[in-house]
Short mmCIF file of C-alpha atoms in Angstrom, two decimals:
data_model
loop_
_atom_site.label_atom_id
_atom_site.label_comp_id
_atom_site.label_asym_id
_atom_site.label_seq_id
_atom_site.Cartn_x
_atom_site.Cartn_y
_atom_site.Cartn_z
CA ALA A 4 93.53 17.69 -204.48
CA GLN A 5 90.51 15.89 -206.40
CA THR A 6 88.57 18.43 -208.77
CA VAL A 7 85.44 17.81 -210.92
CA THR A 8 84.90 19.72 -214.29
CA GLN A 9 81.07 19.84 -216.14
CA SER A 10 81.91 22.03 -219.02
CA GLN A 11 78.48 22.30 -220.13
CA PRO A 12 76.65 24.77 -218.07
CA GLU A 13 73.71 23.99 -219.97
CA MET A 14 71.56 21.89 -222.44
CA SER A 15 68.53 21.38 -223.67
CA VAL A 16 66.86 18.49 -224.96
CA GLN A 17 63.70 17.55 -227.13
CA GLU A 18 61.21 15.48 -225.09
CA ALA A 19 62.00 11.87 -225.56
CA GLU A 20 65.36 12.35 -227.45
CA THR A 21 68.36 11.12 -225.83
CA VAL A 22 70.85 13.33 -223.72
CA THR A 23 74.55 13.04 -222.63
CA LEU A 24 75.88 15.31 -219.78
CA SER A 25 79.78 15.21 -219.69
CA CYS A 26 81.80 15.22 -216.30
CA THR A 27 85.75 14.67 -216.17
CA TYR A 28 87.40 14.38 -212.93
CA ASP A 29 91.10 14.52 -211.85
CA THR A 30 92.86 12.42 -208.95
CA SER A 31 95.63 10.34 -207.94
CA GLU A 32 93.69 7.79 -206.53
CA SER A 33 92.68 4.01 -208.34
CA ASP A 34 89.86 3.28 -205.85
CA TYR A 35 86.89 5.82 -205.98
CA TYR A 36 83.06 6.38 -206.32
CA LEU A 37 81.53 8.94 -208.88
CA PHE A 38 78.15 10.03 -208.58
CA TRP A 39 75.35 12.11 -210.67
CA TYR A 40 73.09 14.18 -208.75
CA LYS A 41 69.57 15.62 -209.80
CA GLN A 42 68.39 18.97 -208.32
CA PRO A 43 64.91 19.71 -209.41
CA PRO A 44 63.53 23.17 -209.61
CA SER A 45 62.52 22.35 -205.63
CA ARG A 46 66.34 22.21 -204.81
CA GLN A 47 66.16 18.45 -203.28
CA MET A 48 69.53 16.85 -204.30
CA ILE A 49 68.52 13.19 -205.60
CA LEU A 50 70.67 10.63 -206.16
CA VAL A 51 70.65 9.27 -209.73
CA ILE A 52 73.31 6.75 -210.35
CA ARG A 53 76.38 5.61 -208.99
CA GLN A 54 79.80 4.00 -210.06
CA GLU A 55 82.86 2.01 -208.85
CA ALA A 56 85.36 2.98 -209.94
CA TYR A 57 86.67 -1.06 -209.88
CA LYS A 58 84.21 -1.72 -211.90
CA GLN A 59 84.40 -2.02 -215.65
CA GLN A 60 80.60 -2.71 -216.53
CA ASN A 61 78.74 0.79 -216.58
CA ALA A 62 76.01 1.64 -214.24
CA THR A 63 72.31 1.78 -215.28
CA GLU A 64 69.21 2.97 -213.70
CA ASN A 65 66.19 2.70 -216.17
CA ARG A 66 66.55 5.64 -218.43
CA PHE A 67 69.87 6.62 -216.83
CA SER A 68 73.28 5.27 -217.50
CA VAL A 69 76.81 6.69 -217.62
CA ASN A 70 79.75 5.70 -220.06
CA PHE A 71 82.66 5.43 -217.52
CA GLN A 72 85.67 5.64 -219.20
CA LYS A 73 88.32 5.62 -216.17
CA ALA A 74 91.75 6.03 -218.03
CA ALA A 75 90.12 9.07 -219.64
CA LYS A 76 89.21 10.23 -216.44
CA SER A 77 85.49 10.88 -217.69
CA PHE A 78 81.77 10.27 -216.40
CA SER A 79 79.30 11.01 -218.57
CA LEU A 80 75.73 10.77 -218.22
CA LYS A 81 73.25 9.50 -220.52
CA ILE A 82 69.59 10.20 -220.73
CA SER A 83 66.92 7.84 -222.68
CA ASP A 84 63.39 8.94 -223.71
CA SER A 85 64.20 12.11 -221.97
CA GLN A 86 60.92 13.42 -220.05
CA LEU A 87 59.38 16.98 -218.78
CA GLY A 88 60.28 15.54 -215.00
CA ASP A 89 64.40 15.45 -216.30
CA ALA A 90 64.52 18.91 -216.49
CA ALA A 91 66.85 20.07 -213.49
CA MET A 92 70.48 20.74 -212.40
CA TYR A 93 72.86 17.53 -212.50
CA PHE A 94 75.83 17.25 -210.14
CA CYS A 95 78.26 14.98 -210.86
CA ALA A 96 80.40 14.27 -207.60
CA TYR A 97 83.52 12.17 -206.75
CA ARG A 98 83.97 10.51 -203.36
CA SER A 99 87.31 8.35 -202.44
CA ALA A 100 87.03 4.84 -201.33
CA ARG A 101 88.02 3.18 -198.43
CA GLY A 102 91.56 4.70 -197.36
CA GLU A 103 93.24 7.98 -195.05
CA LYS A 104 90.94 9.53 -193.23
CA THR A 105 91.64 12.52 -195.29
CA SER A 106 90.74 10.81 -198.76
CA TYR A 107 87.18 9.58 -198.17
CA ASP A 108 86.18 12.26 -195.65
CA LYS A 109 84.78 15.05 -198.69
CA VAL A 110 82.74 14.51 -201.64
CA ILE A 111 83.52 16.74 -204.41
CA PHE A 112 81.14 18.07 -206.96
CA GLY A 113 81.23 19.75 -209.89
CA PRO A 114 79.63 23.35 -210.98
CA GLY A 115 76.37 21.68 -212.37
CA THR A 116 74.53 21.38 -215.74
CA SER A 117 71.45 22.70 -216.02
CA LEU A 118 69.24 20.91 -218.42
CA SER A 119 66.19 21.72 -220.17
CA VAL A 120 63.29 19.27 -221.98
CA ILE A 121 61.80 21.15 -224.51
CA PRO A 122 58.06 19.58 -225.04
CA GLU B 14 60.40 7.94 -192.80
CA ALA B 15 64.18 8.52 -193.23
CA GLN B 16 65.27 12.01 -193.38
CA VAL B 17 67.59 15.09 -192.93
CA THR B 18 65.53 18.01 -191.63
CA GLN B 19 66.92 21.78 -192.34
CA ASN B 20 65.38 24.60 -190.63
CA PRO B 21 64.89 26.96 -191.18
CA ARG B 22 64.25 26.63 -195.14
CA TYR B 23 64.52 30.30 -195.62
CA LEU B 24 65.85 33.45 -193.71
CA ILE B 25 67.07 36.87 -194.22
CA THR B 26 69.11 38.46 -191.61
CA VAL B 27 71.17 41.28 -191.23
CA THR B 28 75.29 42.06 -191.09
CA GLY B 29 76.45 40.80 -187.38
CA LYS B 30 73.50 38.84 -186.11
CA LYS B 31 74.15 35.35 -184.77
CA LEU B 32 72.15 32.89 -186.54
CA THR B 33 71.81 28.78 -186.19
CA VAL B 34 71.07 26.80 -189.05
CA THR B 35 69.93 23.28 -187.18
CA CYS B 36 70.18 19.82 -189.27
CA SER B 37 69.12 16.66 -188.02
CA GLN B 38 68.85 12.85 -189.04
CA ASN B 39 67.01 10.11 -187.93
CA MET B 40 69.20 7.74 -189.94
CA ASN B 41 71.57 7.22 -187.00
CA HIS B 42 73.91 8.25 -189.47
CA GLU B 43 77.83 8.75 -188.16
CA TYR B 44 78.58 11.03 -190.74
CA MET B 45 77.27 14.68 -191.61
CA SER B 46 78.44 17.45 -193.55
CA TRP B 47 77.26 20.95 -194.47
CA TYR B 48 77.82 22.38 -198.21
CA ARG B 49 77.29 25.55 -199.72
CA GLN B 50 76.19 25.85 -203.17
CA ASP B 51 76.34 28.72 -205.38
CA PRO B 52 76.00 29.33 -208.84
CA GLY B 53 78.60 28.21 -211.11
CA LEU B 54 80.49 26.56 -208.46
CA GLY B 55 78.15 24.00 -207.68
CA LEU B 56 78.40 22.49 -204.26
CA ARG B 57 81.28 23.29 -201.50
CA GLN B 58 81.86 21.54 -198.50
CA ILE B 59 81.94 23.86 -195.20
CA TYR B 60 82.54 21.24 -192.54
CA TYR B 61 82.04 17.70 -191.25
CA SER B 62 81.55 15.39 -188.74
CA MET B 63 83.10 12.06 -188.86
CA ASN B 64 81.23 11.04 -185.57
CA VAL B 65 80.04 12.83 -181.97
CA GLU B 66 82.49 15.37 -181.08
CA VAL B 67 84.70 14.66 -184.16
CA THR B 68 84.54 17.50 -186.73
CA ASP B 69 86.70 19.08 -189.51
CA LYS B 70 87.02 21.90 -191.79
CA GLY B 71 85.74 21.43 -195.57
CA ASP B 72 87.00 23.53 -198.20
CA VAL B 73 85.31 26.90 -197.34
CA PRO B 74 84.79 26.71 -193.44
CA GLU B 75 85.66 30.81 -192.69
CA GLY B 76 83.08 32.14 -190.97
CA TYR B 77 81.37 29.07 -189.57
CA LYS B 78 81.62 27.06 -186.70
CA VAL B 79 79.82 23.39 -186.30
CA SER B 80 79.21 21.28 -183.18
CA ARG B 81 78.35 17.56 -183.03
CA LYS B 82 77.18 16.75 -179.56
CA GLU B 83 74.64 14.53 -180.46
CA LYS B 84 74.81 11.93 -183.35
CA ARG B 85 71.28 13.23 -184.49
CA ASN B 86 72.06 16.73 -184.82
CA PHE B 87 74.71 19.00 -186.19
CA PRO B 88 73.78 22.32 -186.73
CA LEU B 89 75.67 25.14 -188.57
CA ILE B 90 76.39 27.93 -186.61
CA LEU B 91 77.24 32.01 -188.51
CA GLU B 92 79.00 33.85 -185.54
CA SER B 93 78.49 37.20 -187.93
CA PRO B 94 76.95 36.94 -190.97
CA SER B 95 78.69 38.97 -193.95
CA PRO B 96 76.63 39.34 -197.32
CA ASN B 97 79.07 37.02 -198.62
CA GLN B 98 77.42 34.52 -196.97
CA THR B 99 74.48 34.90 -198.92
CA SER B 100 73.82 31.26 -200.44
CA LEU B 101 72.35 28.04 -200.10
CA TYR B 102 72.88 25.57 -197.53
CA PHE B 103 73.03 21.96 -197.43
CA CYS B 104 73.37 19.47 -194.74
CA ALA B 105 73.97 15.78 -195.73
CA SER B 106 74.74 12.60 -193.92
CA SER B 107 75.72 9.05 -194.94
CA VAL B 108 75.80 5.80 -192.79
CA THR B 109 79.77 6.37 -192.13
CA ALA B 110 82.34 7.80 -193.68
CA ILE B 111 84.77 5.32 -193.69
CA SER B 112 83.45 3.55 -197.22
CA GLY B 113 83.14 5.70 -200.27
CA ALA B 114 80.63 3.60 -201.61
CA ASN B 115 78.21 5.55 -199.22
CA VAL B 116 75.68 7.90 -200.50
CA LEU B 117 74.80 11.14 -199.32
CA THR B 118 71.03 11.83 -198.19
CA PHE B 119 70.44 15.66 -198.14
CA GLY B 120 68.40 18.02 -196.32
CA ALA B 121 66.10 20.29 -198.48
CA GLY B 122 68.26 23.17 -197.73
CA SER B 123 68.10 26.62 -196.38
CA ARG B 124 68.17 29.55 -198.63
CA LEU B 125 70.17 32.58 -196.48
CA THR B 126 70.07 36.03 -197.14
CA VAL B 127 72.36 38.31 -195.61
CA LEU B 128 71.68 41.97 -195.85
#
């Protein structure tokens, strides 16, 4: 079974600085997708970024980028020029690609990292 | 507006009193799923549905029931709630379950407290 680990329960960053959130996962599959979701105090789950495992190029969305190391099974999120609105809980998630029903029907979430932004 | 709607958003109930949390999506999504969020554990899947009349257990199904009689609706039923079901619940949907590329769209969450 797949697992997702986020080893940093809490992190903080100064406004305008850069911070990296860590995520590692365990899987025997070769084709899958990885996601970062943001959960602000409103509790709404918001997609931040998505990475396809078959793509070597790291995904980027404005100030958010990932460092995807497939061999190491690592998927870290870098937030540049941190803003007060970035303060939230961040969840790393894994989902299988096409395959047997029991492979892709689940999205596995990590325990989350709570990010504080210091003015 | 494309969205997943959950109700109620907040609920306090007592042990053993049956309750239903409704979930509805207006995007014609095939795949729907329920998660519970607990501190330090992230989101854990309770049940999911690949399409109408097709449902299956997730990782923590005990004490919950679901049904999928219509494509847009996927209610979560707690037949006899217990205090360990106190949690934040999320409903989510995606276009299909066939491709893992499909991103989940989440509801706003339902905070349930069982006394």
